[in-house]
Short mmCIF file of C-alpha atoms in Angstrom, two decimals:
data_model
loop_
_atom_site.label_atom_id
_atom_site.label_comp_id
_atom_site.label_asym_id
_atom_site.label_seq_id
_atom_site.Cartn_x
_atom_site.Cartn_y
_atom_site.Cartn_z
CA UNK A 1 -9.64 -6.41 -28.57
CA UNK A 2 -8.26 -9.80 -27.38
CA UNK A 3 -4.57 -10.69 -28.25
CA UNK A 4 -5.58 -13.55 -30.59
CA UNK A 5 -7.99 -11.33 -32.49
CA UNK A 6 -5.26 -8.77 -32.97
CA UNK A 7 -2.81 -11.44 -34.27
CA UNK A 8 -5.47 -12.83 -36.68
CA UNK A 9 -6.39 -9.20 -38.05
CA UNK A 10 -2.77 -8.50 -38.50
CA UNK A 11 -2.14 -11.70 -40.48
CA UNK A 12 -5.18 -11.01 -42.58
CA UNK A 13 -4.14 -7.43 -43.34
CA UNK A 14 -0.73 -8.57 -44.31
CA UNK A 15 -2.08 -11.24 -46.77
CA UNK A 16 -4.40 -8.46 -48.17
CA UNK A 17 -1.43 -6.03 -48.57
CA UNK A 18 0.59 -8.71 -50.43
CA UNK A 19 -2.47 -9.45 -52.64
CA UNK A 20 -2.91 -5.90 -53.65
CA UNK A 21 0.78 -5.32 -54.17
CA UNK A 22 0.78 -8.47 -56.52
CA UNK A 23 -2.29 -8.12 -58.35
CA UNK A 24 -2.48 -4.29 -58.94
CA UNK A 25 0.88 -3.72 -60.15
CA UNK A 26 0.24 -5.25 -63.54
CA UNK A 27 -3.06 -3.44 -64.00
CA UNK A 28 -3.05 -0.61 -66.47
CA UNK A 29 -6.46 0.95 -66.17
CA UNK A 30 -6.02 4.58 -65.15
CA UNK A 31 -8.52 4.24 -62.30
CA UNK A 32 -7.03 1.20 -60.81
CA UNK A 33 -3.71 2.61 -59.61
CA UNK A 34 -5.55 5.19 -57.61
CA UNK A 35 -7.72 2.60 -55.96
CA UNK A 36 -4.44 0.60 -55.25
CA UNK A 37 -3.02 3.62 -53.50
CA UNK A 38 -6.03 4.12 -51.47
CA UNK A 39 -5.96 0.52 -50.37
CA UNK A 40 -2.20 0.51 -49.58
CA UNK A 41 -2.62 3.84 -47.75
CA UNK A 42 -5.32 2.21 -45.65
CA UNK A 43 -3.17 -0.82 -44.91
CA UNK A 44 -0.26 1.45 -43.90
CA UNK A 45 -2.56 3.42 -41.56
CA UNK A 46 -3.78 0.17 -40.05
CA UNK A 47 -0.16 -0.98 -39.57
CA UNK A 48 0.66 2.27 -37.76
CA UNK A 49 -2.29 1.85 -35.65
CA UNK A 50 -1.18 -1.68 -34.70
CA UNK A 51 2.24 -0.12 -33.91
CA UNK A 52 0.52 2.29 -31.51
CA UNK A 53 -1.36 -0.36 -29.85
CA UNK A 54 2.07 -2.08 -29.30
CA UNK A 55 3.44 1.05 -27.79
CA UNK A 56 0.42 1.50 -25.57
CA UNK A 57 0.70 -2.15 -24.24
CA UNK A 58 4.34 -1.61 -23.45
CA UNK A 59 3.56 1.70 -21.65
CA UNK A 60 0.82 -0.12 -19.67
CA UNK A 61 3.41 -2.80 -18.72
CA UNK A 62 5.98 -0.12 -17.60
CA UNK A 63 3.34 1.58 -15.57
CA UNK A 64 2.49 -1.85 -14.03
CA UNK A 65 6.07 -2.40 -13.19
CA UNK A 66 6.64 1.07 -11.68
CA UNK A 67 3.47 0.55 -9.61
CA UNK A 68 4.97 -2.59 -8.06
CA UNK A 69 8.21 -0.75 -7.44
CA UNK A 70 6.38 2.04 -5.73
CA UNK A 71 4.50 -0.27 -3.58
CA UNK A 72 7.69 -2.00 -2.50
CA UNK A 73 9.22 1.39 -1.66
CA UNK A 74 6.07 2.38 0.38
CA UNK A 75 6.55 -0.78 2.34
CA UNK A 76 10.23 0.06 2.96
CA UNK A 77 9.42 3.71 3.91
CA UNK A 78 6.79 2.26 6.46
CA UNK A 79 9.49 -0.04 8.05
CA UNK A 80 11.96 2.73 8.36
CA UNK A 81 9.30 5.00 9.84
CA UNK A 82 8.63 2.30 12.63
CA UNK A 83 12.32 2.05 13.17
CA UNK A 84 12.78 5.73 13.50
CA UNK A 85 9.92 5.90 16.03
CA UNK A 86 11.59 3.20 18.03
CA UNK A 87 14.86 4.92 17.96
CA UNK A 88 13.23 8.17 18.99
CA UNK A 89 11.64 6.41 21.94
CA UNK A 90 14.98 4.82 22.93
CA UNK A 91 16.65 8.24 22.93
CA UNK A 92 13.85 9.81 24.93
CA UNK A 93 14.36 6.96 27.36
CA UNK A 94 17.99 7.82 27.94
CA UNK A 95 16.81 11.02 29.80
CA UNK A 96 16.52 8.62 32.81
CA UNK A 97 20.30 8.43 32.69
CA UNK A 98 21.23 12.05 32.40
CA UNK A 99 21.67 14.54 35.30
CA UNK A 100 19.76 17.75 35.03
CA UNK A 101 21.63 20.51 36.89
CA UNK A 102 19.37 23.28 38.26
CA UNK A 103 16.17 21.29 38.13
CA UNK A 104 14.11 19.11 40.47
CA UNK A 105 14.51 16.07 38.04
CA UNK A 106 15.60 12.94 39.84
CA UNK A 107 16.62 9.66 38.40
CA UNK A 108 18.62 6.65 39.61
CA UNK A 109 22.00 8.25 39.00
CA UNK A 110 20.84 11.20 41.22
CA UNK A 111 19.96 8.61 43.78
CA UNK A 112 23.26 6.82 43.50
CA UNK A 113 25.10 10.20 43.88
CA UNK A 114 22.86 11.20 46.84
CA UNK A 115 23.55 7.95 48.65
CA UNK A 116 27.32 8.10 48.00
CA UNK A 117 27.49 11.63 49.33
CA UNK A 118 25.34 10.94 52.32
CA UNK A 119 27.59 7.95 53.12
CA UNK A 120 30.67 10.21 53.32
CA UNK A 121 29.19 12.64 55.66
CA UNK A 122 30.52 11.33 58.94
CA UNK A 123 29.06 14.04 61.03
CA UNK A 124 25.41 15.42 61.16
CA UNK A 125 24.91 17.61 58.24
CA UNK A 126 22.38 18.39 55.52
CA UNK A 127 23.91 16.78 52.47
CA UNK A 128 23.02 17.23 48.71
CA UNK A 129 24.33 15.65 45.58
CA UNK A 130 24.41 18.69 43.12
CA UNK A 131 24.67 17.83 39.44
CA UNK A 132 27.52 19.41 37.62
CA UNK A 133 27.86 19.78 33.86
CA UNK A 134 31.19 18.25 33.12
CA UNK A 135 31.19 19.60 29.66
CA UNK A 136 31.42 23.30 30.25
CA UNK A 137 29.21 24.91 32.78
CA UNK A 138 32.18 26.95 33.82
CA UNK A 139 31.99 26.02 37.44
CA UNK A 140 34.20 23.91 39.77
CA UNK A 141 32.34 21.99 42.41
CA UNK A 142 33.19 24.48 45.11
CA UNK A 143 31.53 27.12 42.80
CA UNK A 144 28.54 24.74 42.11
CA UNK A 145 27.85 24.25 45.68
CA UNK A 146 28.04 28.05 46.42
CA UNK A 147 25.84 28.96 43.48
CA UNK A 148 23.22 26.41 44.59
CA UNK A 149 23.53 27.60 48.13
CA UNK A 150 20.62 29.96 48.30
CA UNK A 151 18.06 27.42 46.98
CA UNK A 152 19.35 24.73 49.08
CA UNK A 153 19.28 26.88 52.20
CA UNK A 154 15.69 27.87 51.54
CA UNK A 155 14.92 24.23 52.55
CA UNK A 156 16.92 24.19 55.79
CA UNK A 157 17.38 27.71 57.00
CA UNK A 158 20.39 29.88 57.19
CA UNK A 159 24.08 28.85 56.96
CA UNK A 160 26.82 28.23 54.42
CA UNK A 161 27.00 25.73 51.71
CA UNK A 162 30.34 24.03 51.01
CA UNK A 163 31.78 21.20 48.81
CA UNK A 164 33.13 18.30 50.69
CA UNK A 165 33.59 15.69 47.97
CA UNK A 166 32.67 14.76 44.41
CA UNK A 167 31.76 11.83 42.08
CA UNK A 168 31.45 10.89 38.55
CA UNK A 169 28.54 8.49 38.09
CA UNK A 170 28.26 7.04 34.64
CA UNK A 171 26.15 4.37 32.79
CA UNK A 172 28.38 2.28 30.67
CA UNK A 173 28.03 -0.77 28.34
CA UNK A 174 29.08 -2.94 31.22
CA UNK A 175 26.82 -1.32 33.85
CA UNK A 176 27.03 1.59 36.19
CA UNK A 177 30.46 3.14 37.08
CA UNK A 178 31.46 5.65 39.72
CA UNK A 179 34.68 7.46 40.25
CA UNK A 180 35.38 8.99 43.71
CA UNK A 181 37.51 12.15 43.36
CA UNK A 182 38.12 12.92 47.17
CA UNK A 183 37.77 16.42 48.67
CA UNK A 184 40.88 17.92 47.46
CA UNK A 185 40.61 16.76 43.90
CA UNK A 186 36.96 16.88 43.32
CA UNK A 187 35.78 20.15 44.92
CA UNK A 188 38.40 22.11 42.99
CA UNK A 189 38.48 20.17 39.77
CA UNK A 190 39.01 22.83 37.27
CA UNK A 191 36.09 24.40 35.42
CA UNK A 192 35.19 23.64 31.82
CA UNK A 193 36.75 20.21 32.00
CA UNK A 194 34.86 17.08 32.37
CA UNK A 195 35.43 15.32 35.76
CA UNK A 196 32.88 15.04 38.43
CA UNK A 197 29.31 15.11 37.32
CA UNK A 198 28.06 15.34 40.93
CA UNK A 199 29.18 17.61 43.73
CA UNK A 200 28.73 16.50 47.46
CA UNK A 201 27.53 19.75 49.16
CA UNK A 202 26.69 20.16 52.73
CA UNK A 203 25.45 22.91 55.26
CA UNK A 204 28.59 23.86 57.20
CA UNK A 205 27.05 25.60 60.16
#
């Protein structure tokens, strides 16, 4: 039913109710009050139905509002999902900046460390820049070179592997940064304490 029709019907019902309340109150025939009660009961029932219509209309409006809110929330969730995916991609991309001890993974930090160690080898030697976990692998650079010795020597033959220097190579907000520890300080830098993250190892004989 259209809204204008509802208003017209309500006005008509209200006028009818007032008419019966005024006209029937003074009638004294026994059958008339019963008829009047029936009419008034009908009018009250009709009024209740209109109130129900109002509640239903309000409920529809609330549902419509909630639907709009849910739609906006879905858009926000989708935006956040895309941002999270972007952050995950960025975090995964930082793997290019992290040394990976004990693996054959190479990145430009590995390359910088290898170049630095090679530049310090003033006599002919095989040289390796061995990554060291400065946060707690329990090894000094002397120990890191020794423990890597077997796998390193498998490439070049027999001999001993020793540490001859150490570096810390980092990526900072301002760019790349290196710190040269020198032989005495870097190779024996205490275990389980951050310091060199690359050990310069060489085949000694």
